[in-house]
PDB file of C-alpha atoms in Angstrom:
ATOM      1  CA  UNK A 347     234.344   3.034 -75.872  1.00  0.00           C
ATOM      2  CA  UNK A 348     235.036   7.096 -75.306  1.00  0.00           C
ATOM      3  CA  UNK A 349     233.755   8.638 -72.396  1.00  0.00           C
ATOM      4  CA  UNK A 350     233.044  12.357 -72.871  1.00  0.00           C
ATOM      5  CA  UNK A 351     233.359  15.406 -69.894  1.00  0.00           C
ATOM      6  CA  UNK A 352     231.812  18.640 -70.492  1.00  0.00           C
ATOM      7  CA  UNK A 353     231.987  21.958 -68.238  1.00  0.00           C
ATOM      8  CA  UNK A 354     232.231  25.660 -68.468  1.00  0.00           C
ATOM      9  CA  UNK A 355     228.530  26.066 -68.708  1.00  0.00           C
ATOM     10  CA  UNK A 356     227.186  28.951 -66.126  1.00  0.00           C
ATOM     11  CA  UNK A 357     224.616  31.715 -65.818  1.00  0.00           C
ATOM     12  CA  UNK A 358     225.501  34.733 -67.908  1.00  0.00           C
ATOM     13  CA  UNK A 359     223.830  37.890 -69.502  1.00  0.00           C
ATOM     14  CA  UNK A 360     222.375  38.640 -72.616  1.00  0.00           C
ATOM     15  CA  UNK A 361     225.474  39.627 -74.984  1.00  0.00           C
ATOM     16  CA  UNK A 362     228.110  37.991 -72.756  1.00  0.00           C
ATOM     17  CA  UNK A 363     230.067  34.882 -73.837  1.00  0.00           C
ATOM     18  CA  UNK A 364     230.986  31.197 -72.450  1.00  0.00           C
ATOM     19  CA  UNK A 365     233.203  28.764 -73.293  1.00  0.00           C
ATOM     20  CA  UNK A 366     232.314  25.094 -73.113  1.00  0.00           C
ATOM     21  CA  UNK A 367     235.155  22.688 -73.324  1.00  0.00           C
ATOM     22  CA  UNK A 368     234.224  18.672 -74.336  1.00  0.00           C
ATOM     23  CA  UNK A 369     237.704  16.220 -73.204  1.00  0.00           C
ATOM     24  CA  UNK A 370     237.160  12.766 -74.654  1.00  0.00           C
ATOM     25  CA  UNK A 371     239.299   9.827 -72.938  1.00  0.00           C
ATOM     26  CA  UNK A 372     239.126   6.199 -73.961  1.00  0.00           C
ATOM     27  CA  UNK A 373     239.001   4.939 -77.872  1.00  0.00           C
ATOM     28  CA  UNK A 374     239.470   8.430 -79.271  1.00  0.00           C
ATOM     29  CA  UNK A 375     241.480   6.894 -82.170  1.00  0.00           C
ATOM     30  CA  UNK A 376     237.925   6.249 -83.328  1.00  0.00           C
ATOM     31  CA  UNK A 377     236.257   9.407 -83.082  1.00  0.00           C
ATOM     32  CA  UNK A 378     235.541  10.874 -86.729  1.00  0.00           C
ATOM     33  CA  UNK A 379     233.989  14.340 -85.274  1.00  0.00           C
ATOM     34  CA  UNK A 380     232.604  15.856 -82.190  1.00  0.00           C
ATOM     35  CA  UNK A 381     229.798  18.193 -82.268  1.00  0.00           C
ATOM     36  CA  UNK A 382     227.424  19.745 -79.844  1.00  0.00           C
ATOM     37  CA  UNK A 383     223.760  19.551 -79.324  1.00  0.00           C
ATOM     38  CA  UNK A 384     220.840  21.546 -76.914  1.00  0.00           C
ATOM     39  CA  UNK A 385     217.818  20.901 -75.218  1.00  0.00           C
ATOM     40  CA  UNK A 386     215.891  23.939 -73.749  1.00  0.00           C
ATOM     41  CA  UNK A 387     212.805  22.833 -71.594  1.00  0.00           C
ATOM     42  CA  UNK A 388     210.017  21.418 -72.837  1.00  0.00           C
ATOM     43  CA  UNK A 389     211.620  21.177 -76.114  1.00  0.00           C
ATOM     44  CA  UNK A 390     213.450  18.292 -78.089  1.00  0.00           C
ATOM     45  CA  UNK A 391     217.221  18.179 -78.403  1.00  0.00           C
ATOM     46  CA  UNK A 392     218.746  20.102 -81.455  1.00  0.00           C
ATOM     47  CA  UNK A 393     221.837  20.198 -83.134  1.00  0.00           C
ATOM     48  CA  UNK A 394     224.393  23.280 -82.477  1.00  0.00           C
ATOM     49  CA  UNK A 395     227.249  22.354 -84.601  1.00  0.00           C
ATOM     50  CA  UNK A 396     230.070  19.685 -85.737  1.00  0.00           C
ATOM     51  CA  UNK A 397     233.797  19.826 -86.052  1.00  0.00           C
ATOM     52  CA  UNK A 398     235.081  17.027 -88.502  1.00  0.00           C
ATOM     53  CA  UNK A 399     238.246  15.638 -85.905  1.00  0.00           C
ATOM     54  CA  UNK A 400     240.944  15.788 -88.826  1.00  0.00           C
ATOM     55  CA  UNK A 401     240.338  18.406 -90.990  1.00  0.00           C
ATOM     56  CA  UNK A 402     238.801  20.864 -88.729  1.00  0.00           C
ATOM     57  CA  UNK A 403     235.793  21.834 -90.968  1.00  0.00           C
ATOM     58  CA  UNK A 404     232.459  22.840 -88.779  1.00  0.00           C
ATOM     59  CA  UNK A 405     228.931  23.444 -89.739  1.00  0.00           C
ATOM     60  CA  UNK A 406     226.720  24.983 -87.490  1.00  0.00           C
ATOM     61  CA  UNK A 407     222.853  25.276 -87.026  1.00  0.00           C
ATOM     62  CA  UNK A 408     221.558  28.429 -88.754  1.00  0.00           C
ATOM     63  CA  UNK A 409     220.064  29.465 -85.036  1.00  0.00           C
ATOM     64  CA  UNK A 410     224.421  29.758 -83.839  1.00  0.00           C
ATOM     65  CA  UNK A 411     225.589  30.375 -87.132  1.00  0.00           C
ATOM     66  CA  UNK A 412     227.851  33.432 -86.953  1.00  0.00           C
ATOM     67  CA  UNK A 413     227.860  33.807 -83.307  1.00  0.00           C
ATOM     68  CA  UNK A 414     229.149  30.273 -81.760  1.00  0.00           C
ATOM     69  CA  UNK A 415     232.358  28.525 -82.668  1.00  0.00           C
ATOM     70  CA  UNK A 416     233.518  25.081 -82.570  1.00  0.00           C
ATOM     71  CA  UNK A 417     237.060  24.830 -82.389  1.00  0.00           C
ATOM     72  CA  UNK A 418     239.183  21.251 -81.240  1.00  0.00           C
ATOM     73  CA  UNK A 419     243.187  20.853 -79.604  1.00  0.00           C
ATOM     74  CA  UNK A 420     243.862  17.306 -81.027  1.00  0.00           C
ATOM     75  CA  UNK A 421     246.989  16.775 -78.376  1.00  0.00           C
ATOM     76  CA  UNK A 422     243.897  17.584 -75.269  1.00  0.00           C
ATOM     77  CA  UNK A 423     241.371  15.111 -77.533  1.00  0.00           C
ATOM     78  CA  UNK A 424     239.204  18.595 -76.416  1.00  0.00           C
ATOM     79  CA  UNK A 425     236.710  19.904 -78.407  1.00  0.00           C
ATOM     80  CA  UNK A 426     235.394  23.793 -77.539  1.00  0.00           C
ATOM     81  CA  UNK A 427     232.116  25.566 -77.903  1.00  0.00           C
ATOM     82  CA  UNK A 428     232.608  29.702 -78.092  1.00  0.00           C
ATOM     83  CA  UNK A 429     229.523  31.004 -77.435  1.00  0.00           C
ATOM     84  CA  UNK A 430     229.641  34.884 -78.187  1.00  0.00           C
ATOM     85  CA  UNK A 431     226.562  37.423 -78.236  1.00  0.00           C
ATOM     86  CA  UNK A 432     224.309  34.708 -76.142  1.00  0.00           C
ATOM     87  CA  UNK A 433     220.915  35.517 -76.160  1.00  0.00           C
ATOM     88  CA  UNK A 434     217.806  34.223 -73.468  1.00  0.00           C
ATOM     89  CA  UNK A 435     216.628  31.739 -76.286  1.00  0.00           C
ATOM     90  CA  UNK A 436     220.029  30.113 -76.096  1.00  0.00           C
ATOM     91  CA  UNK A 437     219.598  28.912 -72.249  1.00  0.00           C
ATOM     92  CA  UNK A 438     219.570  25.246 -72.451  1.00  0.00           C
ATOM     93  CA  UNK A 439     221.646  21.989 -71.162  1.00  0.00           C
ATOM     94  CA  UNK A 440     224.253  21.604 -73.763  1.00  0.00           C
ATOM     95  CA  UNK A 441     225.989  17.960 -75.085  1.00  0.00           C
ATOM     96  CA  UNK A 442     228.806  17.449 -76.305  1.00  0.00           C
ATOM     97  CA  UNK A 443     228.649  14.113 -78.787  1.00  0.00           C
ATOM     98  CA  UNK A 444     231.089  12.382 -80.824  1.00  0.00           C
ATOM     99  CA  UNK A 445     230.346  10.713 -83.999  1.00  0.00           C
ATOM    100  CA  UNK A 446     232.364   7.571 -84.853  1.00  0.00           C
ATOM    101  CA  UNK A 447     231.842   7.688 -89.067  1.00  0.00           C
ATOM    102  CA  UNK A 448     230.979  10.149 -91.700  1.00  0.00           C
ATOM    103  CA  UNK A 449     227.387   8.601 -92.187  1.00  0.00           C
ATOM    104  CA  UNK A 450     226.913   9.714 -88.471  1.00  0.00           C
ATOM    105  CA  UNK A 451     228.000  12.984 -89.075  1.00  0.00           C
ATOM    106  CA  UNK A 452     225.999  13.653 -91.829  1.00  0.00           C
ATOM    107  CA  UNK A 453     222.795  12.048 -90.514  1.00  0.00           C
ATOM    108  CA  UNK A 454     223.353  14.396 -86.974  1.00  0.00           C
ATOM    109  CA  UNK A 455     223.132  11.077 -85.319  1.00  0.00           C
ATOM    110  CA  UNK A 456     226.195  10.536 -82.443  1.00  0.00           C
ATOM    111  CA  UNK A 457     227.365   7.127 -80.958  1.00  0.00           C
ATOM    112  CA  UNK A 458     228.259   8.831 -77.896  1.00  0.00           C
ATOM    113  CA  UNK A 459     227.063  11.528 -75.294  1.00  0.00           C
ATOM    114  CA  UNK A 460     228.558  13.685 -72.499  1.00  0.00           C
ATOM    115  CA  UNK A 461     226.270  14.005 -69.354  1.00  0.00           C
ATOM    116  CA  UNK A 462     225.422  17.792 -70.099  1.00  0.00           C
ATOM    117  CA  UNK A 463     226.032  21.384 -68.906  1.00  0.00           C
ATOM    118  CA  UNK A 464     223.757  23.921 -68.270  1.00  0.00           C
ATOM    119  CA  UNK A 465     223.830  27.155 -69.715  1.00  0.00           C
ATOM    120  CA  UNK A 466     221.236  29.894 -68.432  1.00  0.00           C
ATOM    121  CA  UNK A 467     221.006  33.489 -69.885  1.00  0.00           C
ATOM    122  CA  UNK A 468     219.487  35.926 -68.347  1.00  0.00           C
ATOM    123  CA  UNK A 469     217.685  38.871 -69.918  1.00  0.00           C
TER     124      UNK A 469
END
């Protein structure tokens, strides 16, 4: 089983930039990729972005795409979000994931699930 830990999240203003680090412990041998998702409220969760764990290739939601970057320090088993150029309609609790096979990655469905940071940003 991996347990996932997620910080960095804050309140910051439109334009500015965070950095959200994800450290998996437990059966990381196991872990295929990592991603991130977002819930805002009153909406559903959506997906933010993947990293594959041994090649290092991402994709990204088209909403991020060009402005966040996921990024991963195998020797930490830490996975990072780079959130650059934030805008208000990015403010949301953000989770990091892991996904344990390919099929998982592709289908956007994780096995696993940090606890969530909150990242607020204000006009």
């Amino acid at each position: 089983q991996v347990q996932l830990v997620e910080s960095g999240g804050g309140l910051v203003q439109a334009g500015g930039s965070l950095r959200l680090p994800c450290t998996a412990s437990g059966r990381t041998f196991s872990n295929y990729a990592m991603g991130w998702f977002r819930q805002a409220p009153g909406k559903e969760r959506e997906f933010v972005g993947t990293i594959i764990w041994n090649t290092g290739n991402t994709m990204y939601a088209d909403a991020v795409k060009g402005r966040f970057t996921i990024s991963r320090d195998s020797d930490k088993n830490t996975e990072y979000l780079q959130m650059n150029s934030l805008k208000p309609e990015d403010t949301a609790v953000y989770y990091c994931a892991v996904y344990e096979n390919l099929r998982g990655a592709l289908t956007k469905t994780p096995g696993t699930w940090g606890q969530g940071t909150q990242v607020t940003v204000s006009s």
